[in-house]
Amino acid sequence: MHLVPAVDVVDETFLAVPPPVVKAAFADRRAWRGFWPDLTLEVYLDRGDEGLRWTVQGALTGSMEVWLEPMLDGTLLHYFLRADLPRPAQPRQIQREINRRQRAAKSIALDLKTVLEDGRRPGCPP
């Protein structure tokens, strides 16, 4: 048994909107299928405006978290995914999965940034 998950992804993105706005995007259970179509999520800790923690099943098994840190005039979105593949995999397969999940995490964050900021620049009023 290993102690470190095969897939360990960490990402950070600044969004020029307050944490409650970002939280609302992640709190909508209907959005989860769009963000993570091959994962089944179950909230195990709702941290209010500080984010959510989920157990993850499906294409991966483990845990995932979005931590919403107030910063300047917006939110630093921290994303963590720590999970294993359902079957043993070769190192090259694991690395491909890690790269895929890293790109997906950044894509989700940048899509939210575009939608939630709606053209707002940092330092300008919402």
XYZ file of N, CA and C in Angstrom:
378
model
N 0.840 -1.186 0.000
C 0.000 0.000 0.000
C 0.882 1.246 0.000
N 0.585 2.174 -0.887
C 1.357 3.406 -0.935
C 0.629 4.511 -0.173
N 1.374 5.465 0.318
C 0.797 6.553 1.098
C 0.561 7.805 0.273
N 1.274 7.940 -0.823
C 1.150 9.113 -1.679
C 0.250 8.771 -2.859
N -0.769 9.609 -3.135
C -1.628 9.307 -4.282
C -0.862 9.420 -5.592
N -1.259 8.643 -6.571
C -0.607 8.665 -7.884
C -0.817 10.012 -8.566
N -1.995 10.573 -8.418
C -2.335 11.855 -9.049
C -2.423 12.909 -7.950
N -1.501 13.851 -7.978
C -1.453 14.920 -6.984
C -1.333 16.233 -7.749
N -2.433 16.960 -7.859
C -2.480 18.180 -8.658
C -2.776 19.360 -7.744
N -2.003 20.424 -7.909
C -2.204 21.660 -7.163
C -2.211 22.795 -8.181
N -3.166 23.710 -8.038
C -3.237 24.841 -8.955
C -3.709 26.066 -8.185
N -3.295 27.243 -8.632
C -3.732 28.507 -8.050
C -4.029 29.486 -9.178
N -5.136 30.204 -9.034
C -5.517 31.219 -10.014
C -6.192 32.364 -9.278
N -5.809 33.596 -9.613
C -6.451 34.767 -9.010
C -7.676 35.149 -9.824
N -8.789 35.382 -9.132
C -10.019 35.863 -9.752
C -10.390 37.185 -9.099
N -10.662 38.193 -9.898
C -10.981 39.528 -9.378
C -12.457 39.625 -9.014
N -12.897 38.700 -8.177
C -14.251 38.686 -7.616
C -14.136 38.170 -6.183
N -15.082 38.537 -5.306
C -14.996 38.095 -3.910
C -15.248 36.593 -3.758
N -14.720 35.995 -2.679
C -14.893 34.558 -2.448
C -16.330 34.047 -2.528
N -17.342 34.763 -2.001
C -18.701 34.207 -2.098
C -19.164 33.987 -3.549
N -18.683 34.813 -4.462
C -19.047 34.661 -5.873
C -18.421 33.392 -6.441
N -17.156 33.158 -6.108
C -16.473 31.947 -6.581
C -17.101 30.722 -5.927
N -17.407 30.813 -4.639
C -18.028 29.699 -3.929
C -19.340 29.295 -4.584
N -20.138 30.267 -4.988
C -21.431 29.973 -5.615
C -21.240 29.135 -6.886
N -20.183 29.388 -7.628
C -19.928 28.620 -8.852
C -19.637 27.160 -8.532
N -18.926 26.910 -7.451
C -18.593 25.530 -7.072
C -19.685 24.866 -6.240
N -20.520 25.647 -5.587
C -21.576 25.076 -4.749
C -22.723 24.501 -5.575
N -22.817 24.907 -6.823
C -23.881 24.426 -7.709
C -23.556 23.009 -8.173
N -24.225 22.031 -7.590
C -23.972 20.616 -7.908
C -24.151 20.304 -9.390
N -25.025 21.043 -10.065
C -25.239 20.802 -11.499
C -23.988 21.135 -12.306
N -23.173 22.053 -11.806
C -21.955 22.452 -12.517
C -20.851 21.392 -12.423
N -20.910 20.555 -11.398
C -19.832 19.583 -11.190
C -19.641 18.666 -12.390
N -20.723 18.223 -13.000
C -20.621 17.312 -14.141
C -19.900 17.997 -15.299
N -20.102 19.295 -15.445
C -19.385 20.050 -16.480
C -17.911 20.224 -16.159
N -17.611 20.466 -14.881
C -16.218 20.644 -14.474
C -15.446 19.327 -14.509
N -16.076 18.275 -13.976
C -15.404 16.982 -13.808
C -16.322 15.866 -14.309
N -16.476 15.722 -15.630
C -17.481 14.802 -16.187
C -17.271 13.329 -15.845
N -16.046 12.938 -15.543
C -15.782 11.520 -15.270
C -15.622 11.219 -13.781
N -15.962 12.202 -12.938
C -15.821 12.010 -11.496
C -17.178 12.147 -10.805
N -17.366 11.369 -9.763
C -18.542 11.476 -8.906
C -18.071 12.075 -7.586
N -18.692 13.186 -7.200
C -18.247 13.925 -6.019
C -19.276 13.853 -4.904
N -18.762 13.838 -3.687
C -19.607 13.911 -2.501
C -18.938 14.892 -1.541
N -19.647 15.955 -1.179
C -19.087 16.947 -0.254
C -18.897 16.293 1.103
N -17.695 16.399 1.655
C -17.503 15.948 3.031
C -17.194 17.109 3.967
N -16.924 18.293 3.388
C -16.745 19.470 4.228
C -17.064 20.720 3.421
N -18.100 21.430 3.851
C -18.445 22.717 3.258
C -17.853 23.771 4.184
N -16.879 24.504 3.690
C -16.177 25.493 4.504
C -16.721 26.895 4.294
N -17.976 26.987 3.827
C -18.578 28.298 3.589
C -17.825 29.022 2.486
N -17.570 30.308 2.707
C -16.884 31.099 1.685
C -15.415 30.718 1.519
N -14.928 29.783 2.328
C -13.544 29.323 2.177
C -13.429 28.120 1.247
N -14.564 27.563 0.796
C -14.498 26.509 -0.203
C -15.157 25.207 0.197
N -14.834 24.172 -0.579
C -15.431 22.846 -0.421
C -14.373 21.766 -0.489
N -14.678 20.653 0.169
C -13.854 19.448 0.057
C -14.775 18.294 -0.319
N -14.305 17.468 -1.269
C -15.101 16.344 -1.755
C -14.331 15.035 -1.670
N -15.069 13.944 -1.569
C -14.499 12.640 -1.901
C -14.773 12.455 -3.384
N -13.872 11.741 -4.042
C -13.925 11.567 -5.486
C -13.964 10.082 -5.806
N -14.863 9.716 -6.717
C -14.920 8.347 -7.231
C -15.150 8.421 -8.730
N -14.998 7.287 -9.388
C -15.175 7.237 -10.834
C -13.845 6.956 -11.501
N -13.422 7.846 -12.392
C -12.150 7.674 -13.096
C -10.963 7.745 -12.137
N -11.165 8.383 -10.994
C -10.154 8.469 -9.930
C -10.852 8.243 -8.596
N -10.076 7.846 -7.603
C -10.604 7.678 -6.252
C -9.688 8.433 -5.294
N -10.291 9.345 -4.536
C -9.486 10.115 -3.594
C -10.257 11.301 -3.063
N -9.583 12.471 -3.029
C -10.205 13.681 -2.513
C -9.839 14.878 -3.381
N -10.676 15.898 -3.265
C -10.474 17.112 -4.031
C -10.926 18.276 -3.170
N -10.298 19.440 -3.382
C -10.651 20.616 -2.595
C -10.491 21.871 -3.430
N -11.395 22.828 -3.225
C -11.173 24.204 -3.652
C -11.151 25.033 -2.375
N -10.045 25.751 -2.195
C -9.881 26.649 -1.057
C -9.892 28.052 -1.634
N -10.752 28.885 -1.116
C -10.938 30.239 -1.607
C -10.350 31.218 -0.609
N -9.213 31.778 -0.961
C -8.489 32.677 -0.070
C -8.720 34.125 -0.489
N -9.317 34.942 0.392
C -9.463 36.361 0.057
C -8.079 36.974 -0.169
N -7.947 37.708 -1.271
C -6.661 38.334 -1.569
C -6.912 39.626 -2.340
N -6.301 40.706 -1.860
C -6.453 42.006 -2.485
C -7.931 42.284 -2.730
N -8.330 42.505 -3.984
C -9.733 42.798 -4.282
C -10.431 41.602 -4.920
N -9.961 40.401 -4.590
C -10.553 39.213 -5.191
C -10.290 37.962 -4.388
N -10.093 36.869 -5.119
C -9.960 35.544 -4.507
C -8.822 34.786 -5.170
N -7.978 34.193 -4.344
C -6.994 33.250 -4.865
C -7.624 31.869 -4.748
N -7.922 31.285 -5.894
C -8.530 29.964 -5.966
C -7.429 28.921 -5.921
N -7.416 28.146 -4.840
C -6.475 27.035 -4.701
C -7.243 25.753 -5.024
N -6.664 24.920 -5.851
C -7.301 23.654 -6.245
C -6.349 22.517 -5.896
N -6.881 21.493 -5.260
C -6.095 20.314 -4.894
C -6.853 19.063 -5.323
N -6.174 18.162 -5.983
C -6.722 16.851 -6.331
C -5.690 15.815 -5.928
N -6.096 14.916 -5.062
C -5.205 13.838 -4.598
C -5.973 12.541 -4.748
N -5.567 11.739 -5.733
C -6.357 10.552 -6.035
C -5.510 9.488 -6.724
N -6.091 8.315 -6.792
C -5.459 7.188 -7.473
C -6.314 6.750 -8.648
N -5.662 6.166 -9.625
C -6.366 5.552 -10.739
C -7.020 4.275 -10.240
N -8.110 3.843 -10.870
C -8.819 2.662 -10.374
C -8.033 1.361 -10.546
N -7.089 1.353 -11.468
C -6.281 0.146 -11.705
C -4.804 0.515 -11.693
N -3.949 -0.440 -11.415
C -2.513 -0.156 -11.494
C -2.151 0.375 -12.887
N -1.244 1.333 -12.917
C -0.860 1.956 -14.177
C 0.648 2.115 -14.248
N 1.129 2.190 -15.454
C 2.547 2.431 -15.691
C 2.861 3.906 -15.418
N 4.111 4.216 -15.065
C 4.484 5.608 -14.782
C 4.105 6.579 -15.906
N 4.251 6.157 -17.147
C 3.908 7.029 -18.274
C 2.401 7.320 -18.293
N 1.584 6.323 -17.997
C 0.122 6.521 -17.944
C -0.251 7.470 -16.808
N 0.400 7.293 -15.679
C 0.140 8.166 -14.528
C 0.508 9.604 -14.866
N 1.654 9.795 -15.500
C 2.084 11.155 -15.860
C 1.121 11.797 -16.853
N 0.610 11.020 -17.800
C -0.382 11.555 -18.745
C -1.649 12.002 -18.000
N -2.066 11.198 -17.023
C -3.261 11.551 -16.240
C -3.014 12.809 -15.418
N -1.845 12.918 -14.815
C -1.502 14.122 -14.049
C -1.537 15.341 -14.970
N -0.905 15.242 -16.138
C -0.884 16.370 -17.080
C -2.297 16.742 -17.527
N -3.117 15.746 -17.799
C -4.496 15.990 -18.216
C -5.272 16.721 -17.117
N -5.107 16.277 -15.879
C -5.814 16.903 -14.754
C -5.290 18.309 -14.468
N -4.000 18.544 -14.672
C -3.449 19.889 -14.496
C -4.054 20.849 -15.519
N -4.116 20.418 -16.774
C -4.703 21.263 -17.822
C -6.189 21.510 -17.549
N -6.888 20.478 -17.103
C -8.321 20.617 -16.809
C -8.547 21.600 -15.655
N -7.729 21.521 -14.615
C -7.865 22.426 -13.473
C -7.681 23.873 -13.908
N -6.655 24.117 -14.713
C -6.400 25.487 -15.163
C -7.513 25.957 -16.095
N -8.015 25.086 -16.914
C -9.109 25.438 -17.821
C -10.361 25.831 -17.039
N -10.704 25.067 -16.008
C -11.865 25.389 -15.164
C -11.674 26.767 -14.535
N -10.500 27.000 -13.969
C -10.225 28.274 -13.296
C -10.290 29.445 -14.272
N -9.690 29.295 -15.438
C -9.681 30.396 -16.402
C -11.070 30.635 -16.999
N -11.840 29.568 -17.195
C -13.225 29.740 -17.659
C -14.045 30.497 -16.614
N -13.887 30.128 -15.343
C -14.595 30.846 -14.278
C -14.143 32.304 -14.214
N -12.860 32.533 -14.373
C -12.316 33.886 -14.359
C -12.996 34.734 -15.428
N -13.093 34.199 -16.625
C -13.725 34.926 -17.729
C -15.185 35.240 -17.428
N -15.924 34.237 -16.968
C -17.357 34.409 -16.719
C -17.609 35.301 -15.502
N -16.945 35.014 -14.393
C -17.244 35.727 -13.151
C -16.728 37.167 -13.147
N -15.563 37.389 -13.727
C -15.026 38.755 -13.762
C -15.779 39.618 -14.763
N -16.293 39.021 -15.803
C -17.088 39.721 -16.818
C -16.386 40.995 -17.289
N -15.087 40.892 -17.569
C -14.326 42.018 -18.083
C -13.747 42.943 -17.037
N -14.035 42.694 -15.756
C -13.512 43.559 -14.685
C -12.005 43.392 -14.569
N -11.327 44.500 -14.429
C -9.876 44.472 -14.213
C -9.595 44.587 -12.720
N -8.510 43.949 -12.235
C -8.147 44.098 -10.826
C -8.000 45.582 -10.474
N -8.475 45.952 -9.300
C -8.388 47.332 -8.836
C -9.575 48.189 -9.233
N -10.366 47.725 -10.188
C -11.567 48.456 -10.598
C -12.758 47.921 -9.807
N -13.713 48.788 -9.506
C -14.874 48.294 -8.738
C -15.665 47.247 -9.519
N -16.274 46.321 -8.806
C -17.072 45.284 -9.493
C -18.305 45.874 -10.159
